Short mmCIF file of C-alpha atoms in Angstrom, two decimals:
data_model
loop_
_atom_site.label_atom_id
_atom_site.label_comp_id
_atom_site.label_asym_id
_atom_site.label_seq_id
_atom_site.Cartn_x
_atom_site.Cartn_y
_atom_site.Cartn_z
CA MET E 1 -13.53 -1.28 0.44
CA ILE E 2 -11.29 1.71 0.19
CA ALA E 3 -8.92 2.73 2.93
CA ALA E 4 -7.19 5.90 3.84
CA THR E 5 -4.79 6.42 6.72
CA THR E 6 -4.10 9.05 9.47
CA ARG E 7 -2.04 9.35 12.62
CA ARG E 8 -3.76 12.24 13.89
CA THR E 9 -6.53 14.25 10.17
CA ALA E 10 -10.09 15.16 9.86
CA ALA E 11 -12.65 13.71 7.55
CA LEU E 12 -15.25 16.29 8.35
CA ALA E 13 -14.47 19.98 8.32
CA LEU E 14 -10.96 21.30 8.67
CA VAL E 15 -10.46 23.17 11.90
CA PRO E 16 -7.87 25.58 13.25
CA ALA E 17 -4.78 23.95 14.69
CA LEU E 18 -5.89 24.71 18.21
CA ALA E 19 -9.18 22.94 17.69
CA LEU E 20 -7.46 19.65 16.94
CA SER E 21 -7.88 18.59 20.53
CA VAL E 22 -11.64 18.72 20.18
CA ALA E 23 -12.07 17.76 16.56
CA PHE E 24 -12.64 14.27 15.26
CA ALA E 25 -10.65 12.62 12.55
CA PRO E 26 -11.89 9.41 11.08
CA ALA E 27 -9.66 9.22 8.01
CA ALA E 28 -6.44 10.02 6.15
CA PHE E 29 -3.38 7.84 6.39
CA ALA E 30 -2.58 7.79 10.02
CA GLN E 31 1.05 7.20 9.25
CA ASP E 32 1.08 10.23 7.00
CA ALA E 33 1.26 12.67 9.84
CA GLY E 34 4.45 14.31 8.74
CA THR E 35 2.87 16.53 6.12
CA LYS E 36 -0.35 18.33 5.36
CA THR E 37 -2.82 17.80 2.55
CA GLN E 38 -3.13 20.61 0.06
CA ALA E 39 -6.56 21.48 1.43
CA GLN E 40 -5.19 21.67 4.94
CA GLU E 41 -2.28 23.81 3.82
CA GLN E 42 -4.53 26.27 2.05
CA THR E 43 -7.18 26.47 4.76
CA ALA E 44 -6.69 29.27 7.22
CA GLU E 45 -8.80 31.13 9.68
CA THR E 46 -10.26 34.37 8.54
CA PRO E 47 -9.31 37.10 10.96
CA ASP E 48 -12.53 38.46 12.32
CA ALA E 49 -14.02 39.87 15.48
CA GLU E 50 -12.45 37.22 17.68
CA THR E 51 -13.03 39.29 20.75
CA ASP E 52 -16.78 38.89 20.24
CA ALA E 53 -16.60 35.21 21.17
CA PRO E 54 -18.23 34.44 24.51
CA ASP E 55 -16.04 33.27 27.33
CA VAL E 56 -16.09 29.48 27.22
CA ARG E 57 -16.71 29.42 30.95
CA ASP E 58 -20.08 31.09 30.33
CA ILE E 59 -21.26 28.29 28.03
CA GLU E 60 -23.37 26.01 30.19
CA VAL E 61 -23.48 22.29 29.47
CA PRO E 62 -26.75 20.67 30.54
CA GLU E 63 -26.24 18.13 33.30
CA ASP E 64 -27.91 15.44 31.24
CA ARG E 65 -25.91 16.16 28.12
CA VAL E 66 -23.61 13.18 28.57
CA THR E 67 -24.66 10.04 30.41
CA THR E 68 -22.62 6.88 30.76
CA PHE E 69 -23.32 3.44 32.19
CA THR E 70 -21.71 0.02 31.96
CA LEU E 71 -23.41 -3.27 31.14
CA ASP E 72 -22.79 -6.46 33.11
CA ASN E 73 -20.61 -7.75 30.26
CA GLY E 74 -18.31 -4.72 30.59
CA LEU E 75 -19.50 -2.62 27.63
CA GLN E 76 -19.33 1.09 28.39
CA VAL E 77 -22.24 3.05 26.93
CA VAL E 78 -22.20 6.83 26.44
CA VAL E 79 -25.33 8.78 25.46
CA LEU E 80 -25.25 12.32 24.05
CA PRO E 81 -28.85 13.55 23.51
CA ASP E 82 -29.32 16.04 20.65
CA ARG E 83 -32.95 16.77 19.76
CA ARG E 84 -32.39 19.27 16.97
CA ALA E 85 -33.10 16.75 14.19
CA PRO E 86 -34.53 13.21 14.03
CA VAL E 87 -31.09 11.73 13.38
CA VAL E 88 -28.92 9.41 15.46
CA THR E 89 -25.28 8.35 15.27
CA GLN E 90 -23.97 5.04 16.60
CA MET E 91 -20.23 4.60 17.17
CA ILE E 92 -18.54 1.50 18.54
CA TYR E 93 -14.90 1.90 19.45
CA TYR E 94 -12.68 -1.08 20.28
CA LYS E 95 -9.74 -0.15 22.46
CA VAL E 96 -7.22 -1.79 20.17
CA GLY E 97 -5.30 -0.48 17.19
CA ALA E 98 -2.21 -0.98 15.10
CA ALA E 99 0.09 -0.22 18.03
CA ASP E 100 -1.29 -3.29 19.84
CA GLU E 101 -0.36 -5.76 17.10
CA ALA E 102 2.14 -8.53 17.79
CA PRO E 103 5.59 -8.18 16.18
CA GLY E 104 5.51 -9.44 12.61
CA GLU E 105 1.75 -8.99 12.26
CA SER E 106 1.57 -5.34 11.25
CA GLY E 107 -1.66 -4.48 9.47
CA VAL E 108 -3.80 -7.12 11.17
CA ALA E 109 -5.95 -4.52 12.99
CA HIS E 110 -6.79 -2.85 9.69
CA PHE E 111 -7.19 -6.25 8.00
CA LEU E 112 -9.81 -7.27 10.56
CA GLU E 113 -11.60 -3.96 10.16
CA HIS E 114 -12.13 -4.82 6.48
CA LEU E 115 -13.23 -8.35 7.34
CA MET E 116 -15.87 -7.10 9.79
CA PHE E 117 -18.03 -6.31 6.73
CA LYS E 118 -17.93 -9.92 5.50
CA GLY E 119 -21.01 -11.26 7.24
CA THR E 120 -21.93 -13.26 10.32
CA SER E 121 -23.61 -16.50 11.21
CA ASN E 122 -26.92 -14.59 11.25
CA TYR E 123 -26.60 -12.18 8.33
CA PRO E 124 -24.89 -12.59 4.95
CA GLU E 125 -22.10 -10.38 3.68
CA GLY E 126 -23.28 -6.93 2.66
CA GLU E 127 -26.70 -7.05 4.34
CA PHE E 128 -25.81 -4.58 7.10
CA SER E 129 -24.51 -2.04 4.56
CA ARG E 130 -27.53 -2.54 2.32
CA LYS E 131 -29.92 -1.90 5.21
CA VAL E 132 -28.13 1.31 6.13
CA ALA E 133 -28.25 2.47 2.50
CA GLU E 134 -31.93 1.57 2.14
CA VAL E 135 -32.90 3.97 4.94
CA GLY E 136 -30.69 6.73 3.54
CA GLY E 137 -28.03 6.34 6.20
CA GLN E 138 -24.25 6.58 6.17
CA GLU E 139 -21.61 4.26 7.58
CA ASN E 140 -17.88 3.86 7.76
CA ALA E 141 -15.04 2.31 9.72
CA PHE E 142 -11.47 3.26 10.53
CA THR E 143 -8.33 1.97 12.18
CA SER E 144 -5.81 4.03 14.13
CA ASP E 145 -2.80 3.28 16.29
CA ASP E 146 -4.90 3.19 19.46
CA TYR E 147 -8.45 2.19 18.52
CA THR E 148 -10.67 0.83 15.77
CA GLY E 149 -14.08 2.36 15.13
CA TYR E 150 -17.30 1.62 13.27
CA TYR E 151 -20.12 4.09 12.91
CA GLN E 152 -23.49 4.66 11.27
CA GLN E 153 -25.79 7.66 11.03
CA VAL E 154 -29.47 7.06 10.33
CA ALA E 155 -32.93 8.41 11.12
CA SER E 156 -33.56 7.98 14.83
CA ASP E 157 -36.34 5.42 14.29
CA GLN E 158 -33.71 3.09 12.76
CA LEU E 159 -31.53 2.94 15.87
CA GLU E 160 -32.64 -0.54 16.91
CA MET E 161 -31.82 -1.85 13.44
CA ILE E 162 -28.23 -0.64 13.42
CA MET E 163 -27.73 -1.71 17.03
CA THR E 164 -28.89 -5.22 16.15
CA TYR E 165 -26.47 -5.59 13.26
CA GLU E 166 -23.50 -4.00 15.05
CA ALA E 167 -24.00 -6.12 18.16
CA ASP E 168 -24.26 -9.23 15.99
CA ARG E 169 -20.90 -8.74 14.33
CA MET E 170 -19.24 -8.18 17.70
CA SER E 171 -19.74 -11.86 18.48
CA ASN E 172 -20.80 -13.79 15.37
CA LEU E 173 -18.32 -12.88 12.63
CA VAL E 174 -17.75 -15.70 10.13
CA LEU E 175 -14.53 -15.86 8.11
CA ASP E 176 -13.38 -18.43 5.56
CA GLU E 177 -10.39 -18.61 3.23
CA GLU E 178 -12.53 -17.61 0.23
CA THR E 179 -13.41 -14.37 2.04
CA VAL E 180 -10.13 -13.59 3.75
CA LEU E 181 -7.50 -14.00 1.04
CA PRO E 182 -9.15 -11.75 -1.59
CA GLU E 183 -9.56 -9.03 1.04
CA ARG E 184 -5.86 -9.27 1.86
CA ASP E 185 -5.17 -8.59 -1.83
CA VAL E 186 -7.47 -5.55 -1.62
CA ILE E 187 -5.38 -4.16 1.25
CA LEU E 188 -2.14 -4.78 -0.63
CA GLU E 189 -3.54 -2.84 -3.57
CA GLU E 190 -4.68 -0.11 -1.19
CA ARG E 191 -1.16 0.17 0.16
CA ARG E 192 0.26 0.38 -3.37
CA MET E 193 -2.18 3.15 -4.23
CA ARG E 194 -1.85 5.21 -1.06
CA VAL E 195 1.80 4.65 -0.25
CA GLY E 196 3.55 3.16 -3.26
CA ASN E 197 2.13 5.79 -5.58
CA GLU E 198 2.46 8.73 -3.17
CA PRO E 199 5.95 10.07 -2.41
CA GLY E 200 4.54 12.16 0.43
CA ALA E 201 3.03 9.08 2.09
CA GLN E 202 6.31 7.23 1.69
CA LEU E 203 8.19 10.06 3.37
CA SER E 204 5.65 10.16 6.20
CA GLU E 205 6.21 6.47 6.91
CA ILE E 206 9.96 7.04 6.99
CA VAL E 207 9.66 10.05 9.29
CA GLN E 208 7.35 8.14 11.63
CA ALA E 209 9.66 5.13 11.76
CA THR E 210 12.62 7.43 12.45
CA MET E 211 10.79 9.32 15.18
CA PHE E 212 9.51 6.24 17.03
CA VAL E 213 12.43 3.84 17.29
CA ASN E 214 11.01 1.79 20.17
CA SER E 215 7.33 2.72 20.35
CA PRO E 216 4.98 0.72 18.08
CA TYR E 217 3.88 4.06 16.60
CA GLY E 218 6.87 3.64 14.26
CA THR E 219 4.98 0.95 12.34
CA PRO E 220 2.43 2.16 9.76
CA VAL E 221 -1.22 1.54 10.60
CA ILE E 222 -1.81 -0.12 7.26
CA GLY E 223 1.17 -2.40 7.91
CA TRP E 224 4.41 -3.23 6.12
CA GLU E 225 3.84 -4.86 2.73
CA ASP E 226 5.75 -8.10 3.44
CA GLU E 227 3.89 -8.60 6.72
CA ILE E 228 0.50 -7.91 5.14
CA ARG E 229 1.25 -10.65 2.61
CA SER E 230 1.80 -13.13 5.41
CA LEU E 231 -1.45 -12.41 7.30
CA THR E 232 -3.82 -15.36 7.50
CA ARG E 233 -7.39 -16.17 8.42
CA ASP E 234 -6.13 -17.53 11.75
CA ASP E 235 -4.35 -14.23 12.49
CA ALA E 236 -7.56 -12.27 11.92
CA ILE E 237 -9.69 -14.65 14.00
CA ALA E 238 -7.17 -14.63 16.87
CA PHE E 239 -7.15 -10.82 16.89
CA TYR E 240 -10.96 -10.74 16.80
CA ASP E 241 -11.33 -13.25 19.63
CA LYS E 242 -8.77 -11.47 21.80
CA TYR E 243 -9.91 -7.87 21.42
CA TYR E 244 -13.46 -7.67 20.02
CA THR E 245 -15.25 -8.29 23.28
CA PRO E 246 -17.71 -6.06 25.19
CA SER E 247 -15.36 -5.07 28.01
CA ASN E 248 -12.88 -3.73 25.45
CA ALA E 249 -15.43 -1.56 23.65
CA ILE E 250 -17.15 1.80 24.02
CA LEU E 251 -20.59 2.38 22.50
CA LEU E 252 -21.63 5.97 21.82
CA ILE E 253 -25.15 6.95 20.83
CA ALA E 254 -25.59 10.60 19.89
CA GLY E 255 -28.69 12.33 18.58
CA ASP E 256 -32.46 12.28 18.89
CA VAL E 257 -32.71 9.74 21.70
CA SER E 258 -33.32 9.57 25.42
CA VAL E 259 -31.13 7.75 27.90
CA ASP E 260 -33.99 5.42 28.85
CA GLU E 261 -34.60 4.55 25.21
CA VAL E 262 -30.94 3.78 24.63
CA ARG E 263 -30.67 1.72 27.80
CA ALA E 264 -33.61 -0.46 26.76
CA LEU E 265 -32.23 -1.03 23.25
CA VAL E 266 -28.73 -1.71 24.51
CA ASP E 267 -30.00 -4.33 26.96
CA LYS E 268 -31.93 -5.95 24.10
CA THR E 269 -28.96 -6.09 21.72
CA TYR E 270 -25.46 -5.64 23.18
CA GLY E 271 -26.52 -6.84 26.61
CA LYS E 272 -26.93 -10.39 25.28
CA ILE E 273 -23.28 -10.66 24.22
CA GLU E 274 -21.07 -12.75 26.44
CA GLN E 275 -17.58 -11.74 27.41
CA ARG E 276 -15.14 -13.77 25.26
CA ALA E 277 -11.77 -12.66 26.59
CA GLN E 278 -10.12 -11.16 29.63
CA ILE E 279 -8.64 -7.83 28.61
CA GLU E 280 -5.34 -6.84 30.16
CA GLU E 281 -4.03 -3.33 30.54
CA ARG E 282 -2.14 -2.21 27.46
CA ASP E 283 1.59 -2.35 28.14
CA ARG E 284 3.65 -1.02 25.25
CA PRO E 285 7.35 -0.26 24.84
CA SER E 286 7.92 3.42 25.57
CA GLU E 287 9.91 5.79 23.43
CA PRO E 288 13.27 6.68 25.03
CA GLU E 289 14.27 10.30 25.44
CA PRO E 290 15.64 11.39 22.05
CA ARG E 291 19.29 12.44 21.99
CA ALA E 292 20.06 13.42 18.40
CA GLU E 293 18.54 15.55 15.66
CA ARG E 294 17.63 13.37 12.68
CA THR E 295 16.92 14.09 9.02
CA VAL E 296 15.62 11.92 6.19
CA THR E 297 15.41 12.79 2.50
CA LEU E 298 13.27 11.24 -0.22
CA ARG E 299 13.82 12.11 -3.88
CA ASP E 300 11.23 11.09 -6.44
CA ALA E 301 10.66 11.95 -10.11
CA ARG E 302 6.96 12.58 -9.39
CA VAL E 303 7.76 15.45 -7.00
CA THR E 304 7.74 18.83 -8.69
CA GLN E 305 7.68 21.01 -5.58
CA PRO E 306 10.04 20.45 -2.65
CA SER E 307 8.72 20.54 0.90
CA PHE E 308 9.82 19.78 4.42
CA ASN E 309 8.24 18.88 7.73
CA THR E 310 9.79 18.73 11.17
CA SER E 311 8.24 16.57 13.88
CA TYR E 312 9.05 17.00 17.58
CA LEU E 313 8.36 14.29 20.15
CA VAL E 314 5.95 15.80 22.71
CA PRO E 315 3.47 14.46 25.28
CA SER E 316 -0.12 13.78 24.27
CA GLU E 317 -3.19 14.75 26.26
CA THR E 318 -2.90 11.38 27.99
CA THR E 319 0.80 11.52 28.89
CA ALA E 320 1.23 15.26 29.50
CA GLU E 321 2.01 16.52 32.98
CA ASP E 322 0.06 19.36 34.56
CA ASN E 323 -1.48 21.49 31.77
CA GLU E 324 1.21 20.98 29.12
CA ALA E 325 -1.17 19.59 26.48
CA ALA E 326 -3.33 22.73 26.58
CA ALA E 327 -0.20 24.89 26.41
CA LEU E 328 1.00 22.93 23.35
CA ASP E 329 -2.39 23.55 21.72
CA ILE E 330 -1.97 27.29 22.25
CA LEU E 331 1.62 27.14 21.03
CA SER E 332 0.56 25.44 17.81
CA ASP E 333 -2.11 28.06 17.17
CA VAL E 334 0.18 31.02 17.82
CA LEU E 335 3.08 29.65 15.79
CA GLY E 336 1.30 28.22 12.78
CA GLY E 337 -2.44 27.79 13.26
CA GLY E 338 -3.99 30.27 10.85
CA THR E 339 -3.75 33.58 9.02
CA THR E 340 -2.88 35.44 12.21
CA SER E 341 -0.12 32.98 13.15
CA ARG E 342 3.53 33.94 13.10
CA LEU E 343 4.54 31.58 10.29
CA TYR E 344 1.67 32.63 8.03
CA ARG E 345 2.30 36.33 8.48
CA ASP E 346 6.07 36.08 8.16
CA LEU E 347 6.58 33.50 5.40
CA ILE E 348 3.42 33.89 3.31
CA VAL E 349 2.27 37.50 3.77
CA GLU E 350 5.40 39.52 4.48
CA LYS E 351 8.24 37.60 2.82
CA GLY E 352 6.12 35.87 0.19
CA ILE E 353 8.48 32.90 0.07
CA ALA E 354 6.10 30.12 1.09
CA ALA E 355 3.08 28.60 -0.59
CA SER E 356 2.22 26.94 2.71
CA ALA E 357 3.59 27.01 6.23
CA GLY E 358 2.10 26.01 9.54
CA THR E 359 2.00 23.69 12.51
CA TYR E 360 -0.25 21.12 14.10
CA TYR E 361 -0.20 19.25 17.39
CA GLN E 362 -1.19 15.60 17.30
CA SER E 363 -2.49 15.24 20.82
CA SER E 364 -4.99 12.40 20.96
CA ALA E 365 -2.69 9.42 21.45
CA LEU E 366 -2.46 6.86 24.22
CA ASP E 367 1.31 7.39 24.29
CA ASP E 368 3.42 10.42 23.35
CA GLY E 369 2.49 12.37 20.22
CA THR E 370 4.13 14.86 17.88
CA PHE E 371 4.22 18.58 17.22
CA VAL E 372 4.74 19.20 13.50
CA LEU E 373 5.92 22.18 11.44
CA TYR E 374 5.76 22.16 7.64
CA GLY E 375 6.60 24.41 4.74
CA THR E 376 6.61 24.57 0.93
CA PRO E 377 8.35 27.32 -1.09
CA ARG E 378 6.53 29.56 -3.54
CA GLY E 379 7.66 30.51 -7.01
CA GLY E 380 11.42 30.92 -7.21
CA ALA E 381 12.01 30.82 -3.48
CA SER E 382 14.17 28.02 -2.16
CA LEU E 383 13.35 25.35 0.34
CA GLU E 384 16.38 26.47 2.32
CA ALA E 385 14.91 29.97 2.67
CA VAL E 386 11.58 28.63 3.93
CA GLU E 387 13.24 26.33 6.43
CA ALA E 388 15.59 29.08 7.63
CA ALA E 389 12.67 31.46 8.17
CA THR E 390 10.80 28.77 10.09
CA ASP E 391 13.85 28.13 12.29
CA ALA E 392 14.15 31.86 12.92
CA ALA E 393 10.50 32.04 14.00
CA ILE E 394 11.04 29.21 16.48
CA THR E 395 14.21 30.80 17.83
CA ASP E 396 12.44 34.13 18.31
CA LEU E 397 9.53 32.47 20.10
CA ILE E 398 11.83 30.53 22.43
CA GLU E 399 13.97 33.55 23.22
CA ASN E 400 11.25 36.19 23.51
CA GLY E 401 8.07 34.20 24.15
CA ILE E 402 4.53 34.92 23.02
CA THR E 403 2.54 38.03 23.89
CA ASP E 404 -0.58 38.48 25.96
CA GLU E 405 -2.43 39.50 22.80
CA GLU E 406 -1.44 36.29 21.00
CA LEU E 407 -2.57 34.22 23.94
CA GLU E 408 -5.96 35.92 24.08
CA ARG E 409 -6.51 35.56 20.31
CA ALA E 410 -5.75 31.85 20.57
CA LYS E 411 -8.15 31.39 23.45
CA ASN E 412 -10.88 33.21 21.54
CA ARG E 413 -10.45 30.82 18.64
CA VAL E 414 -10.84 27.91 21.05
CA ARG E 415 -14.02 29.40 22.47
CA LYS E 416 -15.48 29.53 19.00
CA SER E 417 -14.31 26.03 18.12
CA VAL E 418 -16.04 24.63 21.21
CA ILE E 419 -19.32 26.24 20.14
CA TYR E 420 -19.01 25.10 16.51
CA LEU E 421 -18.05 21.58 17.55
CA ARG E 422 -21.35 21.16 19.36
CA ASP E 423 -23.09 21.73 16.05
CA SER E 424 -22.10 18.22 14.93
CA GLN E 425 -23.32 15.23 16.88
CA THR E 426 -20.76 13.00 15.15
CA ALA E 427 -17.86 15.31 15.97
CA MET E 428 -18.87 15.47 19.61
CA ALA E 429 -19.36 11.71 19.82
CA GLN E 430 -15.99 11.06 18.28
CA ARG E 431 -14.28 13.43 20.66
CA TYR E 432 -15.66 11.54 23.65
CA ALA E 433 -14.90 8.16 22.07
CA THR E 434 -11.32 9.11 21.27
CA ALA E 435 -10.72 10.32 24.80
CA LEU E 436 -12.20 7.20 26.40
CA ALA E 437 -10.26 4.91 24.07
CA THR E 438 -6.97 6.56 24.96
CA GLY E 439 -7.14 6.53 28.72
CA ARG E 440 -9.02 9.73 29.43
CA THR E 441 -12.45 10.36 30.90
CA ILE E 442 -15.67 12.20 30.15
CA GLU E 443 -14.65 14.77 32.73
CA ASP E 444 -11.38 15.33 30.84
CA VAL E 445 -13.38 16.24 27.74
CA GLU E 446 -15.77 18.51 29.60
CA LYS E 447 -12.95 20.28 31.45
CA TRP E 448 -10.78 20.85 28.39
CA PRO E 449 -12.07 24.43 27.78
CA GLU E 450 -11.28 25.26 31.40
CA ARG E 451 -7.75 23.93 30.96
CA ILE E 452 -7.32 26.15 27.92
CA GLU E 453 -8.57 29.16 29.88
CA ALA E 454 -6.01 28.40 32.60
CA VAL E 455 -3.03 28.54 30.21
CA THR E 456 -0.70 31.48 30.78
CA VAL E 457 1.94 33.12 28.61
CA GLU E 458 4.63 31.48 30.72
CA ASP E 459 3.01 28.05 30.28
CA VAL E 460 3.27 28.38 26.50
CA ASN E 461 6.82 29.71 26.64
CA ALA E 462 7.81 26.84 28.93
CA VAL E 463 6.59 24.07 26.61
CA ALA E 464 8.22 25.77 23.62
CA ARG E 465 11.58 25.83 25.38
CA LYS E 466 11.17 22.32 26.72
CA TYR E 467 10.05 20.50 23.59
CA LEU E 468 11.07 22.47 20.47
CA LYS E 469 14.65 21.30 20.71
CA PRO E 470 16.61 19.97 17.71
CA GLU E 471 17.50 16.73 19.49
CA ARG E 472 13.78 15.93 19.85
CA SER E 473 13.12 16.34 16.12
CA VAL E 474 13.03 14.47 12.85
CA THR E 475 12.98 16.54 9.65
CA GLY E 476 11.81 15.01 6.39
CA TYR E 477 12.65 16.50 3.00
CA LEU E 478 10.61 15.66 -0.10
CA LEU E 479 12.62 16.65 -3.17
CA PRO E 480 12.45 16.27 -6.94
CA GLU E 481 14.71 13.61 -8.35
CA ALA E 482 18.15 15.02 -9.13
CA SER E 483 18.83 15.67 -12.82
CA GLU E 484 21.35 13.32 -14.45
CA THR E 485 23.27 16.34 -15.70
CA ALA E 486 23.18 18.24 -12.45
CA GLU E 487 25.03 17.46 -9.29
CA ALA E 488 22.67 16.31 -6.56
CA THR E 489 22.05 18.93 -3.91
CA THR E 490 21.05 18.64 -0.30
CA PRO E 491 18.27 20.84 1.05
CA ALA E 492 20.92 23.17 2.43
CA ASP E 493 22.29 23.70 -1.10
CA ALA E 494 18.92 24.38 -2.71
CA THR E 495 19.19 28.13 -2.57
CA GLY E 496 18.15 28.85 -6.10
CA LYS E 497 21.29 30.91 -6.69
CA PRO E 498 22.63 31.19 -10.22
CA GLY E 499 24.70 28.19 -11.19
CA GLU E 500 23.18 25.90 -8.57
CA PRO E 501 20.42 23.34 -9.12
CA ALA E 502 17.16 24.81 -7.89
CA PRO E 503 13.90 23.11 -7.03
CA SER E 504 11.26 23.42 -9.74
CA PRO E 505 7.92 25.08 -9.04
CA ALA E 506 4.47 23.45 -8.93
CA SER E 507 3.95 20.52 -6.75
CA LEU E 508 2.85 17.14 -5.76
CA THR E 509 2.10 17.93 -2.14
CA PRO E 510 2.64 15.14 0.37
CA VAL E 511 -0.37 13.77 2.20
CA PRO E 512 -0.36 13.44 6.04
CA ASN E 513 -2.46 12.16 9.11
CA GLU E 514 -4.72 14.22 11.39
CA PRO E 515 -4.70 16.59 11.77
CA ALA E 516 -6.97 15.91 13.12
CA GLU E 517 -6.28 14.81 16.28
CA GLY E 518 -5.80 12.56 16.12
CA GLU E 519 -4.24 11.22 15.92
CA PRO E 520 -2.91 7.95 12.37
CA MET E 521 -5.81 6.01 10.94
CA VAL E 522 -6.96 3.90 8.09
CA GLU E 523 -10.53 4.50 7.07
CA SER E 524 -12.52 1.94 5.13
CA PRO E 525 -15.79 3.00 3.62
CA SER E 526 -17.85 -0.09 3.04
#
């Protein structure tokens, strides 16, 4: 199996920064949230007739659109009917992720995710995946800081089949040394490929560890190499027995189904599973209030284009007070969310000094998240110039605030994103699953557009002034390796002036997390 990681990027379509709170992100190094992929950097909204978007409050949601019920064994079931095509998506989310691992066992959540494909007492290894492939379906799995998910998409008449197999591996997984140890080697190789061979991923890990000094979010989802090496069969089984139980899971069925049909199939499959463990409320160390601005620098011979990213510690949708999360969404869109954003217009269009510049808000975490700015110089421009222009844009926004026009444009983009999101049953299902796995409710998801509509100019200005402070930030610099004949320069010296070492053009762009929302993750296609 292959794995990718993300603290908060999207495996489906890329969406505007503001849409991150409603998008779903099953892949892309969760720990690589400090930077953007090249595709993300180059994707921008096309300015169009934004004012033509309908008011999101006028978009009616059928009362039976989302139904939820809980089985006697504690499994929460959510049904999202969508009759447009004879297709159904099944997602099972376990409310446990890398941030719930015991000290010294980093990577065990992702390790177990791989091992879940190794067969059960009822079905041999690979049979589930073969059955999905035989009917033309798709499947995948992913691990994040806060949850671990498995999903399949098949023709709707195959729903009972995938339910049967998924329910079986919730309770009947079989692991032996001959299965476990080779898979551990696969994960070590995955880490070498996705972190050891990627300077951007290495920097993201460092930035994350520097940002979260007490929170478990400072540990990479894939795990530290030395700790992965020490993981055993017993570690995986103990994690499985403790967390992979019905009352710690959320089952989402989206597509061409009825609630009655799903209820009958769930009772027949998942309803037979006994509760194996008593799940306690997650109690994690919290991140203390940051007191000092921090910077980290990574130089590597494979880097040909310098870049920087600055992460600010901010509340997530779960931890935010009042309507701050919605205001941070708007702030991200206005400052760096697309071709009409301030950073894009100033650094890319007007000054022409940046190849990429933008922001994203990683909001879908159980604990606090991050608000990230990034930039890469273009041509002969210096990294110092790009960073200085970004700082100036932040200063101007804090001092003068956003305008009514900027607020309305941002809201219009959200209205559109809500409509487009409903076009994908998997995206909608993942949005609900992510919310439920991180302490929110179905009502929170449904009311999100209303919270966006309620945001005012002063709300956005307030969160900018409150959270975009240097002492709340960690800035990571990715630089080419210094020449042996040239004196090493810091980012502040890289001005490109005659007689001074200047960064070379063309790049190996660092890879991040999710944007996606979410949140960091490791995805493992089977």
